[in-house]
Amino acid sequence: MHHLWLIPFFPLAGFLVNGLFGKRLSKGAVGMVAIGSVVLSFLWALKALFGLAPLETAHVERYFTWIQSGSLVIPYELAVDRLTAIMLMVVTGIGSLIHIYATGYMHEEEGFYRFFAYLNLFMFFMLTLVLANNYLLLFVGWEGVGLCSYLLIGFYFLKHSASTAGNKAFIVNRIGDAGYAVAVFLIFLTFGTLDFPKVMEAAKALPVETSAGILTGICLLLLVGATGKSAQVPLYVWLPDAMEGPTPVSALIHAATMVTAGVYMVTRSAALFLHAPIAMETVAWIGLATAVMAATIGITQYDIKKVYAYSTVSQLGYMFLALGVGAFSAGIWHVVTHAFFKALLFLGAGSVIHALHHEQDMRHMGGLRKKIPITFAVLTCAWLAISGVPFTSGWYSKEAILGAVHHHSPLMYWIGVATAAVTAFYVSRSMFMTFWGEYRGHAHPHESPPVMWLPLAALAVLSLAGGALFNVPHILEPMFPQGHGEHDFMLEVIGSSAGLLGIGLAYVMYVANPGLPASIATSLGGVYRLVYNKYYVDEAYDAAVVRPIVNGSRTGLWQFTDVWLIDGMVNGAGSLARWLGGGLRMLQSGNIRAYAAWVVAGAVIFIIAAGAIAGSQGGLR
Amino acid sequence: MPLLPVPAAVPLSYYLILSAVLFALGVAGFLFRRSLITVFMSIELMLNAVNLTFVAFSYQHRQVDGHLFTFFVMVVAAAEAAVGLAIILTVYKNRGTLAVDEIDSLKL
Amino acid sequence: MDAILFFLFAAIAVISAINVVVQRHPISSALSLVGVMGSLAVLYLLLGAEFIAAAQMIVYAGAIMVLFVFVIMLLNTGAEKSSRKGRILTVVAMPLLVIFLGLVSYVIQRGFPDSPLVKFGEFTGGGPKDVGMALFTRYLLPFEVTSVLILIAIIGAVVLARKEMD
């Protein structure tokens, strides 16, 4: 026993302490509890992993039977294999750094203890998700992180946009969760169990489905769940709005960990997907579509967090592309490196926003290179990593993905390369608008305190060196053998130059010729407006889904079913009783003599009735 | 020779009919009197009428049980009189009247 | 002799009972009620209920009626005033009452067409000894319960009357 349960337990304990007593604790104590619980969890995970090394096969710990109903037996089982180990390190490691950062970032905010209670609860559910050994326990974590995401997006609940953004995230995720739930039912129907090892074992025994079959159905439904959680087309719309939450939340939940749950889940179900090629192809195309769409939207946004939000969606699309072409280990590698550099981008953006007193519009930034040098330095590391500059962490994982994609389909490869260039372009654009040129705002920028920039520095190191340090495909070799994608030097040159091209183009447009973007925007006209308004997806959903539901609910459910039918029945019964009672009330005159007269009348009727009955039975006696 | 052709004894049913008449008079008093005290006395009258029935049936069956019922009714009547009269006192104190048709605060 | 006594005291009882109902002043009604109770005591004696006859005089005519008279004098409400409110009730209830009496009499006549004649001295099982024997053997539990009832009545009366004091 390595007591894996302690890993999620520490954050849960932190949640309970902060949630129950946080109001009475000082900010320092709340911060210590929150950070301490996550760091303890990280250390315990490390200890367990060292104890379990080399972890060739999964280590399972069974604690108790959670559900037993007929043939359905769900044990409370936690399991660690190499995939889980990587996720554990990412979640607890980056989680710890972000918790430390958040104590500085959130210091002036109302509801400090509430924030950390939610954050710890999130860590608990995320670790449950990662450690779960069956689909149902994973679903517990899956729903739990969704709940925490909702709570934290709506953290500034007095702000209307924040609470609606929280609702949007919750509702859109419900659509995906419904798909996941149905998939779980189908898995149980097909395999009679929900345990990962048993399901995978059984799936490997089934033939590969060339046409649509039960496995394809399961995989597509799992994909629906993943598109909700991991913000893929068509359910990605909640993630940009989720930026209403505090920036550490955006970094932890909406960039580094929760949104990669879909990638993790698909990877976990790899055996199912490998036997359903149609589903795999769908995954790849959805990923590619998401990557392209979000990247192009990212070019036109001015809110720094929105840019990074679309960037996250786009990068998640990359991961799904990797999964779709069968490069699971490359996808997970990108999960890891993306967690490094995207968390850094968000936290750096948070540092910028913090420095500028909650200014998020890049048009009011500029020239901050000298004013907040540490933030600039760490953000540069993230910038280089996401742009795919050679030998940074992002470069490794992106090249691994593109190599696998090229092996699968050259068409997808070229779209992917173009998207990589676009990615480099919009991140560079945000950097140039923020740090180059003249300062266009009115606030007085100040550098963030060490409690904020120290985690940033750690992440900066990881962003630069993380790819080389953690060779994920190598670690996952026992689980996902690397059959293809031998390092092709030509492909790497193309991929790297795409990134550098994007940076160069951005330099030309935003530093060398600052007037150029505006003239390009006007010359493109309609296309620019289409992209600037995010392809009108929100508006289309509003017209196609939200409005019909709202109107249908209003007229069909509310006005007809509720008001007319149900209220009519209830009120009808009520007024009938009232009417009858009103009639009978006349008897209750309150006059005692009238009552007595009624008693006499009753006695007379009784005697007559008794006499009649006795008479009909042959008289008295 | 009796002056009137009176039978030497009366049948038991005469007692019962007397009881019925007294009971009906009690009901009449209950219905038509306005004073709470008179109404209460009418109730006592009805109880007495019923007592007569008990004793009459006790005679018919040659058993003492009917007497005991009567005894218990007396006890209950005594208790009832004590509480009832106390209530009447309180009502009079609070409302200044004993007219039953004016004491109708139970009405909606 | 028995019949004469019956008719005499039955007549007194009915006339007194009518007097209870028709008298306007409560004190007249109360005194008429004493008459009813006294004549009923004689009828009890005729039926062989010696103990009950005595108890009727002592408890009813003595204690309870004294209580009534006491309260009437305490309140001193005077004669009842007539009101119009009860008119409809009289019109409706009087025939009802007559029908009721007629029905009950009819049932008694039909039910006991040849009931035995009541002769004084024929039933001697109603003396204090017989009543006492029954009361303290078969009816012991109800007897004890009545003691509790009376206790409750005393407490109730005290509680109700105490309100008047303050």
mmCIF file of C-alpha atoms in Angstrom, chain A residues 203-376:
data_model
loop_
_atom_site.group_PDB
_atom_site.id
_atom_site.type_symbol
_atom_site.label_atom_id
_atom_site.label_comp_id
_atom_site.label_asym_id
_atom_site.label_seq_id
_atom_site.Cartn_x
_atom_site.Cartn_y
_atom_site.Cartn_z
ATOM 1 C CA ALA A 203 -11.863 -3.899 -26.087
ATOM 2 C CA LYS A 204 -8.538 -5.276 -27.310
ATOM 3 C CA ALA A 205 -10.246 -8.607 -27.867
ATOM 4 C CA LEU A 206 -12.854 -7.053 -30.141
ATOM 5 C CA PRO A 207 -12.132 -6.638 -33.873
ATOM 6 C CA VAL A 208 -11.329 -3.202 -35.266
ATOM 7 C CA GLU A 209 -14.555 -1.683 -36.515
ATOM 8 C CA THR A 210 -14.292 -0.638 -40.131
ATOM 9 C CA SER A 211 -17.870 0.640 -40.202
ATOM 10 C CA ALA A 212 -19.899 2.258 -37.453
ATOM 11 C CA GLY A 213 -20.507 -0.098 -34.528
ATOM 12 C CA ILE A 214 -20.915 -0.090 -30.791
ATOM 13 C CA LEU A 215 -17.300 0.932 -30.136
ATOM 14 C CA THR A 216 -17.632 3.822 -32.567
ATOM 15 C CA GLY A 217 -20.780 4.885 -30.768
ATOM 16 C CA ILE A 218 -19.105 4.732 -27.367
ATOM 17 C CA CYS A 219 -16.073 6.619 -28.605
ATOM 18 C CA LEU A 220 -18.121 9.339 -30.278
ATOM 19 C CA LEU A 221 -20.142 9.815 -27.093
ATOM 20 C CA LEU A 222 -16.953 9.967 -25.049
ATOM 21 C CA LEU A 223 -15.759 12.533 -27.553
ATOM 22 C CA VAL A 224 -18.916 14.582 -26.930
ATOM 23 C CA GLY A 225 -17.991 14.584 -23.258
ATOM 24 C CA ALA A 226 -14.421 15.543 -24.090
ATOM 25 C CA THR A 227 -15.483 18.393 -26.390
ATOM 26 C CA GLY A 228 -17.479 19.862 -23.529
ATOM 27 C CA LYS A 229 -14.780 19.592 -20.899
ATOM 28 C CA SER A 230 -11.840 20.370 -23.168
ATOM 29 C CA ALA A 231 -13.537 23.165 -25.090
ATOM 30 C CA GLN A 232 -13.537 21.692 -28.575
ATOM 31 C CA VAL A 233 -15.746 22.573 -31.529
ATOM 32 C CA PRO A 234 -18.711 22.776 -31.167
ATOM 33 C CA LEU A 235 -18.792 23.160 -27.390
ATOM 34 C CA TYR A 236 -15.766 25.454 -26.961
ATOM 35 C CA VAL A 237 -17.846 28.618 -26.464
ATOM 36 C CA TRP A 238 -17.713 28.545 -22.684
ATOM 37 C CA LEU A 239 -13.949 28.768 -22.318
ATOM 38 C CA PRO A 240 -13.381 32.339 -23.594
ATOM 39 C CA ASP A 241 -16.185 33.542 -21.305
ATOM 40 C CA ALA A 242 -14.630 31.618 -18.438
ATOM 41 C CA MET A 243 -11.930 34.299 -18.338
ATOM 42 C CA GLU A 244 -14.328 36.266 -16.129
ATOM 43 C CA GLY A 245 -12.863 34.274 -13.259
ATOM 44 C CA PRO A 246 -9.750 35.372 -11.378
ATOM 45 C CA THR A 247 -6.559 34.907 -13.405
ATOM 46 C CA PRO A 248 -5.053 32.102 -11.261
ATOM 47 C CA VAL A 249 -8.251 30.172 -11.949
ATOM 48 C CA SER A 250 -7.831 30.755 -15.658
ATOM 49 C CA ALA A 251 -4.285 29.481 -15.395
ATOM 50 C CA LEU A 252 -4.972 26.432 -13.245
ATOM 51 C CA ILE A 253 -8.370 25.276 -14.380
ATOM 52 C CA HIS A 254 -8.899 26.745 -17.793
ATOM 53 C CA ALA A 255 -5.421 26.264 -19.156
ATOM 54 C CA ALA A 256 -3.284 23.767 -17.307
ATOM 55 C CA THR A 257 -5.440 21.065 -15.760
ATOM 56 C CA MET A 258 -9.200 20.779 -16.039
ATOM 57 C CA VAL A 259 -9.505 21.438 -19.747
ATOM 58 C CA THR A 260 -6.965 18.695 -20.402
ATOM 59 C CA ALA A 261 -9.251 16.218 -18.640
ATOM 60 C CA GLY A 262 -10.856 15.441 -21.997
ATOM 61 C CA VAL A 263 -7.455 14.668 -23.492
ATOM 62 C CA TYR A 264 -6.598 12.505 -20.510
ATOM 63 C CA MET A 265 -9.929 10.670 -20.715
ATOM 64 C CA VAL A 266 -9.551 9.939 -24.423
ATOM 65 C CA THR A 267 -5.998 8.750 -23.858
ATOM 66 C CA ARG A 268 -7.199 6.583 -21.006
ATOM 67 C CA SER A 269 -9.753 5.072 -23.409
ATOM 68 C CA ALA A 270 -7.125 4.657 -26.131
ATOM 69 C CA ALA A 271 -7.865 0.949 -26.531
ATOM 70 C CA LEU A 272 -11.470 1.763 -27.375
ATOM 71 C CA PHE A 273 -10.540 4.499 -29.806
ATOM 72 C CA LEU A 274 -7.919 2.404 -31.566
ATOM 73 C CA HIS A 275 -10.638 -0.095 -32.439
ATOM 74 C CA ALA A 276 -12.925 2.629 -33.803
ATOM 75 C CA PRO A 277 -11.099 4.344 -36.703
ATOM 76 C CA ILE A 278 -14.123 6.444 -37.629
ATOM 77 C CA ALA A 279 -14.169 7.953 -34.151
ATOM 78 C CA MET A 280 -10.430 8.548 -34.357
ATOM 79 C CA GLU A 281 -10.818 10.413 -37.627
ATOM 80 C CA THR A 282 -13.585 12.495 -36.069
ATOM 81 C CA VAL A 283 -11.345 13.332 -33.114
ATOM 82 C CA ALA A 284 -8.601 14.458 -35.468
ATOM 83 C CA TRP A 285 -10.842 16.678 -37.572
ATOM 84 C CA ILE A 286 -12.555 18.207 -34.557
ATOM 85 C CA GLY A 287 -9.153 18.963 -33.082
ATOM 86 C CA LEU A 288 -7.923 20.483 -36.317
ATOM 87 C CA ALA A 289 -11.068 22.581 -36.803
ATOM 88 C CA THR A 290 -10.811 23.835 -33.239
ATOM 89 C CA ALA A 291 -7.154 24.669 -33.614
ATOM 90 C CA VAL A 292 -7.660 26.672 -36.803
ATOM 91 C CA MET A 293 -10.818 28.447 -35.706
ATOM 92 C CA ALA A 294 -9.600 29.483 -32.276
ATOM 93 C CA ALA A 295 -6.196 30.543 -33.582
ATOM 94 C CA THR A 296 -7.725 32.858 -36.176
ATOM 95 C CA ILE A 297 -10.061 34.377 -33.599
ATOM 96 C CA GLY A 298 -7.042 34.880 -31.332
ATOM 97 C CA ILE A 299 -5.465 37.210 -33.904
ATOM 98 C CA THR A 300 -8.231 39.752 -33.631
ATOM 99 C CA GLN A 301 -8.882 39.940 -29.893
ATOM 100 C CA TYR A 302 -7.709 42.881 -27.769
ATOM 101 C CA ASP A 303 -8.401 41.533 -24.287
ATOM 102 C CA ILE A 304 -5.143 39.888 -23.253
ATOM 103 C CA LYS A 305 -6.889 37.071 -21.392
ATOM 104 C CA LYS A 306 -9.245 36.449 -24.297
ATOM 105 C CA VAL A 307 -6.241 36.053 -26.609
ATOM 106 C CA TYR A 308 -4.785 33.418 -24.317
ATOM 107 C CA ALA A 309 -8.194 31.785 -23.882
ATOM 108 C CA TYR A 310 -8.525 31.285 -27.630
ATOM 109 C CA SER A 311 -4.923 30.189 -27.671
ATOM 110 C CA THR A 312 -5.822 27.522 -25.076
ATOM 111 C CA VAL A 313 -8.742 26.338 -27.176
ATOM 112 C CA SER A 314 -6.443 26.205 -30.184
ATOM 113 C CA GLN A 315 -3.735 24.276 -28.334
ATOM 114 C CA LEU A 316 -6.324 21.835 -26.997
ATOM 115 C CA GLY A 317 -7.356 21.357 -30.601
ATOM 116 C CA TYR A 318 -3.741 20.430 -31.299
ATOM 117 C CA MET A 319 -3.853 17.819 -28.566
ATOM 118 C CA PHE A 320 -7.027 16.298 -29.984
ATOM 119 C CA LEU A 321 -5.432 16.301 -33.407
ATOM 120 C CA ALA A 322 -2.591 14.291 -31.915
ATOM 121 C CA LEU A 323 -4.998 11.846 -30.275
ATOM 122 C CA GLY A 324 -6.971 11.525 -33.489
ATOM 123 C CA VAL A 325 -3.950 10.484 -35.499
ATOM 124 C CA GLY A 326 -3.030 7.946 -32.822
ATOM 125 C CA ALA A 327 -0.138 9.872 -31.298
ATOM 126 C CA PHE A 328 -1.432 9.599 -27.740
ATOM 127 C CA SER A 329 1.918 10.112 -26.122
ATOM 128 C CA ALA A 330 2.548 13.214 -28.227
ATOM 129 C CA GLY A 331 -0.844 14.545 -27.136
ATOM 130 C CA ILE A 332 -0.014 13.997 -23.483
ATOM 131 C CA TRP A 333 3.403 15.544 -24.044
ATOM 132 C CA HIS A 334 1.672 18.620 -25.348
ATOM 133 C CA VAL A 335 -0.634 18.539 -22.308
ATOM 134 C CA VAL A 336 2.448 18.744 -20.111
ATOM 135 C CA THR A 337 4.348 21.413 -22.001
ATOM 136 C CA HIS A 338 1.181 23.393 -22.628
ATOM 137 C CA ALA A 339 0.492 23.275 -18.907
ATOM 138 C CA PHE A 340 3.906 24.870 -18.357
ATOM 139 C CA PHE A 341 3.801 27.631 -20.889
ATOM 140 C CA LYS A 342 0.084 28.382 -20.858
ATOM 141 C CA ALA A 343 -0.032 28.566 -17.074
ATOM 142 C CA LEU A 344 2.931 30.890 -17.357
ATOM 143 C CA LEU A 345 1.231 32.977 -20.025
ATOM 144 C CA PHE A 346 -1.879 33.355 -17.890
ATOM 145 C CA LEU A 347 -0.006 34.035 -14.697
ATOM 146 C CA GLY A 348 2.220 36.490 -16.554
ATOM 147 C CA ALA A 349 -0.849 38.146 -18.017
ATOM 148 C CA GLY A 350 -2.234 38.201 -14.484
ATOM 149 C CA SER A 351 0.934 39.892 -13.345
ATOM 150 C CA VAL A 352 0.551 42.490 -16.104
ATOM 151 C CA ILE A 353 -3.091 43.005 -15.196
ATOM 152 C CA HIS A 354 -2.139 43.245 -11.537
ATOM 153 C CA ALA A 355 0.549 45.784 -12.381
ATOM 154 C CA LEU A 356 -1.890 47.892 -14.388
ATOM 155 C CA HIS A 357 -4.656 47.770 -11.806
ATOM 156 C CA HIS A 358 -7.020 45.435 -13.633
ATOM 157 C CA GLU A 359 -6.503 46.743 -17.127
ATOM 158 C CA GLN A 360 -6.991 43.890 -19.598
ATOM 159 C CA ASP A 361 -7.223 45.703 -22.917
ATOM 160 C CA MET A 362 -3.951 45.486 -24.837
ATOM 161 C CA ARG A 363 -4.712 48.749 -26.612
ATOM 162 C CA HIS A 364 -4.097 50.442 -23.265
ATOM 163 C CA MET A 365 -0.783 48.710 -22.674
ATOM 164 C CA GLY A 366 2.520 48.954 -24.444
ATOM 165 C CA GLY A 367 6.096 49.721 -23.534
ATOM 166 C CA LEU A 368 5.981 47.714 -20.351
ATOM 167 C CA ARG A 369 9.349 46.051 -21.047
ATOM 168 C CA LYS A 370 11.208 48.438 -18.776
ATOM 169 C CA LYS A 371 8.502 48.907 -16.188
ATOM 170 C CA ILE A 372 7.912 45.305 -15.234
ATOM 171 C CA PRO A 373 11.093 43.561 -16.362
ATOM 172 C CA ILE A 374 10.648 40.308 -14.447
ATOM 173 C CA THR A 375 7.188 39.751 -15.849
ATOM 174 C CA PHE A 376 8.510 40.577 -19.284
#
